[in-house]
PDB file of C-alpha atoms in Angstrom:
ATOM      1  CA  MET L1274       1.672 -31.716  92.545  1.00  0.00           C
ATOM      2  CA  LYS L1275       3.984 -34.689  92.010  1.00  0.00           C
ATOM      3  CA  TYR L1276       4.865 -36.844  94.990  1.00  0.00           C
ATOM      4  CA  THR L1277       8.183 -38.609  95.288  1.00  0.00           C
ATOM      5  CA  THR L1278       8.648 -41.788  97.296  1.00  0.00           C
ATOM      6  CA  LEU L1279      11.471 -42.265  99.757  1.00  0.00           C
ATOM      7  CA  GLU L1280      12.879 -45.034  97.556  1.00  0.00           C
ATOM      8  CA  GLU L1281      12.941 -42.685  94.552  1.00  0.00           C
ATOM      9  CA  LEU L1282      14.814 -40.085  96.601  1.00  0.00           C
ATOM     10  CA  GLU L1283      17.262 -42.712  97.853  1.00  0.00           C
ATOM     11  CA  ASP L1284      17.835 -43.922  94.282  1.00  0.00           C
ATOM     12  CA  LYS L1285      18.502 -40.365  93.137  1.00  0.00           C
ATOM     13  CA  TYR L1286      20.691 -39.118  95.986  1.00  0.00           C
ATOM     14  CA  VAL L1287      22.280 -42.260  97.441  1.00  0.00           C
ATOM     15  CA  GLY L1288      22.301 -44.670  94.517  1.00  0.00           C
ATOM     16  CA  LYS L1289      20.284 -47.573  93.206  1.00  0.00           C
ATOM     17  CA  ALA L1290      19.668 -50.622  95.394  1.00  0.00           C
ATOM     18  CA  GLY L1291      22.572 -53.043  95.130  1.00  0.00           C
ATOM     19  CA  THR L1292      25.267 -50.422  94.642  1.00  0.00           C
ATOM     20  CA  ALA L1293      28.064 -50.181  97.208  1.00  0.00           C
ATOM     21  CA  ARG L1294      27.013 -46.696  98.287  1.00  0.00           C
ATOM     22  CA  ARG L1295      23.366 -47.724  98.777  1.00  0.00           C
ATOM     23  CA  ASP L1296      24.378 -50.889 100.643  1.00  0.00           C
ATOM     24  CA  ALA L1297      26.544 -48.830 103.016  1.00  0.00           C
ATOM     25  CA  TYR L1298      23.691 -46.370 103.521  1.00  0.00           C
ATOM     26  CA  GLU L1299      21.192 -49.127 104.310  1.00  0.00           C
ATOM     27  CA  GLU L1300      23.640 -50.857 106.667  1.00  0.00           C
ATOM     28  CA  SER L1301      24.133 -47.565 108.488  1.00  0.00           C
ATOM     29  CA  LEU L1302      20.358 -47.182 108.854  1.00  0.00           C
ATOM     30  CA  GLN L1303      20.084 -50.694 110.283  1.00  0.00           C
ATOM     31  CA  GLU L1304      22.827 -49.928 112.823  1.00  0.00           C
ATOM     32  CA  GLU L1305      20.974 -46.782 113.894  1.00  0.00           C
ATOM     33  CA  ILE L1306      17.735 -48.736 114.300  1.00  0.00           C
ATOM     34  CA  HIS L1307      19.467 -51.394 116.426  1.00  0.00           C
ATOM     35  CA  ALA L1308      21.104 -48.710 118.575  1.00  0.00           C
ATOM     36  CA  TYR L1309      17.736 -47.017 119.064  1.00  0.00           C
ATOM     37  CA  HIS L1310      16.144 -50.298 120.205  1.00  0.00           C
ATOM     38  CA  ILE L1311      18.972 -51.010 122.661  1.00  0.00           C
ATOM     39  CA  GLY L1312      18.700 -47.486 124.064  1.00  0.00           C
ATOM     40  CA  GLU L1313      14.944 -47.840 124.370  1.00  0.00           C
ATOM     41  CA  ALA L1314      15.345 -51.191 126.190  1.00  0.00           C
ATOM     42  CA  ILE L1315      17.717 -49.541 128.669  1.00  0.00           C
ATOM     43  CA  LYS L1316      15.244 -46.696 129.172  1.00  0.00           C
ATOM     44  CA  GLN L1317      12.305 -49.069 129.749  1.00  0.00           C
ATOM     45  CA  ALA L1318      14.340 -51.102 132.266  1.00  0.00           C
ATOM     46  CA  ARG L1319      15.296 -47.888 134.079  1.00  0.00           C
ATOM     47  CA  LEU L1320      11.677 -46.725 134.204  1.00  0.00           C
ATOM     48  CA  LYS L1321      10.488 -50.149 135.386  1.00  0.00           C
ATOM     49  CA  GLN L1322      12.917 -49.844 138.309  1.00  0.00           C
ATOM     50  CA  GLU L1323      11.668 -46.291 138.907  1.00  0.00           C
ATOM     51  CA  LEU L1324      15.139 -44.802 138.506  1.00  0.00           C
ATOM     52  CA  THR L1325      15.873 -41.342 137.199  1.00  0.00           C
ATOM     53  CA  GLN L1326      18.523 -40.815 134.555  1.00  0.00           C
ATOM     54  CA  GLU L1327      20.629 -39.213 137.263  1.00  0.00           C
ATOM     55  CA  GLU L1328      20.311 -42.269 139.510  1.00  0.00           C
ATOM     56  CA  LEU L1329      21.273 -44.657 136.705  1.00  0.00           C
ATOM     57  CA  GLY L1330      24.157 -42.360 135.845  1.00  0.00           C
ATOM     58  CA  ALA L1331      25.384 -42.512 139.437  1.00  0.00           C
ATOM     59  CA  ARG L1332      25.302 -46.323 139.299  1.00  0.00           C
ATOM     60  CA  MET L1333      27.300 -46.260 136.072  1.00  0.00           C
ATOM     61  CA  GLY L1334      29.635 -43.451 137.069  1.00  0.00           C
ATOM     62  CA  VAL L1335      28.482 -41.074 134.320  1.00  0.00           C
ATOM     63  CA  GLN L1336      26.495 -37.848 134.134  1.00  0.00           C
ATOM     64  CA  ARG L1337      22.744 -37.689 133.447  1.00  0.00           C
ATOM     65  CA  ALA L1338      23.437 -36.258 129.982  1.00  0.00           C
ATOM     66  CA  GLN L1339      25.313 -39.444 129.064  1.00  0.00           C
ATOM     67  CA  ILE L1340      22.311 -41.553 130.094  1.00  0.00           C
ATOM     68  CA  SER L1341      20.119 -39.403 127.856  1.00  0.00           C
ATOM     69  CA  LYS L1342      22.474 -40.086 124.926  1.00  0.00           C
ATOM     70  CA  ILE L1343      22.558 -43.819 125.681  1.00  0.00           C
ATOM     71  CA  GLU L1344      18.760 -44.015 125.827  1.00  0.00           C
ATOM     72  CA  SER L1345      18.465 -42.248 122.489  1.00  0.00           C
ATOM     73  CA  GLY L1346      20.871 -44.754 120.900  1.00  0.00           C
ATOM     74  CA  ARG L1347      23.884 -42.447 120.703  1.00  0.00           C
ATOM     75  CA  ASN L1348      27.363 -43.189 122.079  1.00  0.00           C
ATOM     76  CA  LEU L1349      26.615 -46.902 122.392  1.00  0.00           C
ATOM     77  CA  THR L1350      29.564 -49.254 122.699  1.00  0.00           C
ATOM     78  CA  PHE L1351      29.636 -52.814 124.004  1.00  0.00           C
ATOM     79  CA  SER L1352      31.284 -51.487 127.147  1.00  0.00           C
ATOM     80  CA  THR L1353      28.569 -48.878 127.681  1.00  0.00           C
ATOM     81  CA  ILE L1354      25.785 -51.388 127.077  1.00  0.00           C
ATOM     82  CA  ALA L1355      27.382 -53.873 129.488  1.00  0.00           C
ATOM     83  CA  ARG L1356      27.793 -51.175 132.158  1.00  0.00           C
ATOM     84  CA  ALA L1357      24.158 -50.106 131.779  1.00  0.00           C
ATOM     85  CA  PHE L1358      22.879 -53.685 131.976  1.00  0.00           C
ATOM     86  CA  LYS L1359      25.061 -54.370 135.008  1.00  0.00           C
ATOM     87  CA  ALA L1360      23.874 -51.181 136.746  1.00  0.00           C
ATOM     88  CA  LEU L1361      20.287 -52.266 136.082  1.00  0.00           C
ATOM     89  CA  GLY L1362      20.940 -55.848 137.213  1.00  0.00           C
ATOM     90  CA  ILE L1363      20.081 -57.261 133.793  1.00  0.00           C
ATOM     91  CA  PRO L1364      22.088 -60.355 132.834  1.00  0.00           C
ATOM     92  CA  ALA L1365      23.062 -60.329 129.172  1.00  0.00           C
ATOM     93  CA  GLU L1366      25.221 -62.247 126.779  1.00  0.00           C
ATOM     94  CA  LEU L1367      26.521 -61.635 123.299  1.00  0.00           C
ATOM     95  CA  SER L1368      26.377 -64.350 120.647  1.00  0.00           C
ATOM     96  CA  ALA L1369      28.681 -64.150 117.656  1.00  0.00           C
ATOM     97  CA  GLY L1370      29.928 -66.880 115.387  1.00  0.00           C
ATOM     98  CA  GLY L1371      28.462 -69.624 117.571  1.00  0.00           C
ATOM     99  CA  MET L1372      30.295 -68.300 120.619  1.00  0.00           C
ATOM    100  CA  LYS L1373      28.521 -66.798 123.638  1.00  0.00           C
ATOM    101  CA  VAL L1374      30.131 -64.239 125.911  1.00  0.00           C
ATOM    102  CA  ALA L1375      28.534 -62.854 129.086  1.00  0.00           C
ATOM    103  CA  LEU L1376      28.572 -59.064 129.056  1.00  0.00           C
ATOM    104  CA  TRP L1377      28.873 -59.054 132.852  1.00  0.00           C
TER     105      TRP L1377
END
């Protein structure tokens, strides 16, 4: 049996490293990983405060299902992240281009 590495499959189906298509694919993966980590941080903060998804949703004005999506890294926008942090009482700021902006 011949085994194929993930990189070999990516080369074959997405394109070789350094091509525009592969770069876009890898950037998309990085965005998904970042979104997952943000969602997980929100979940851990919620659990530390002993809140249910429903309770956090009530604080944010959304349904429990939306909190589930947020915690899994889906439907994340700056506005959603800021609302979640505010509802959890977590101060946060965004740094971009040497400029800092408080999310709430």
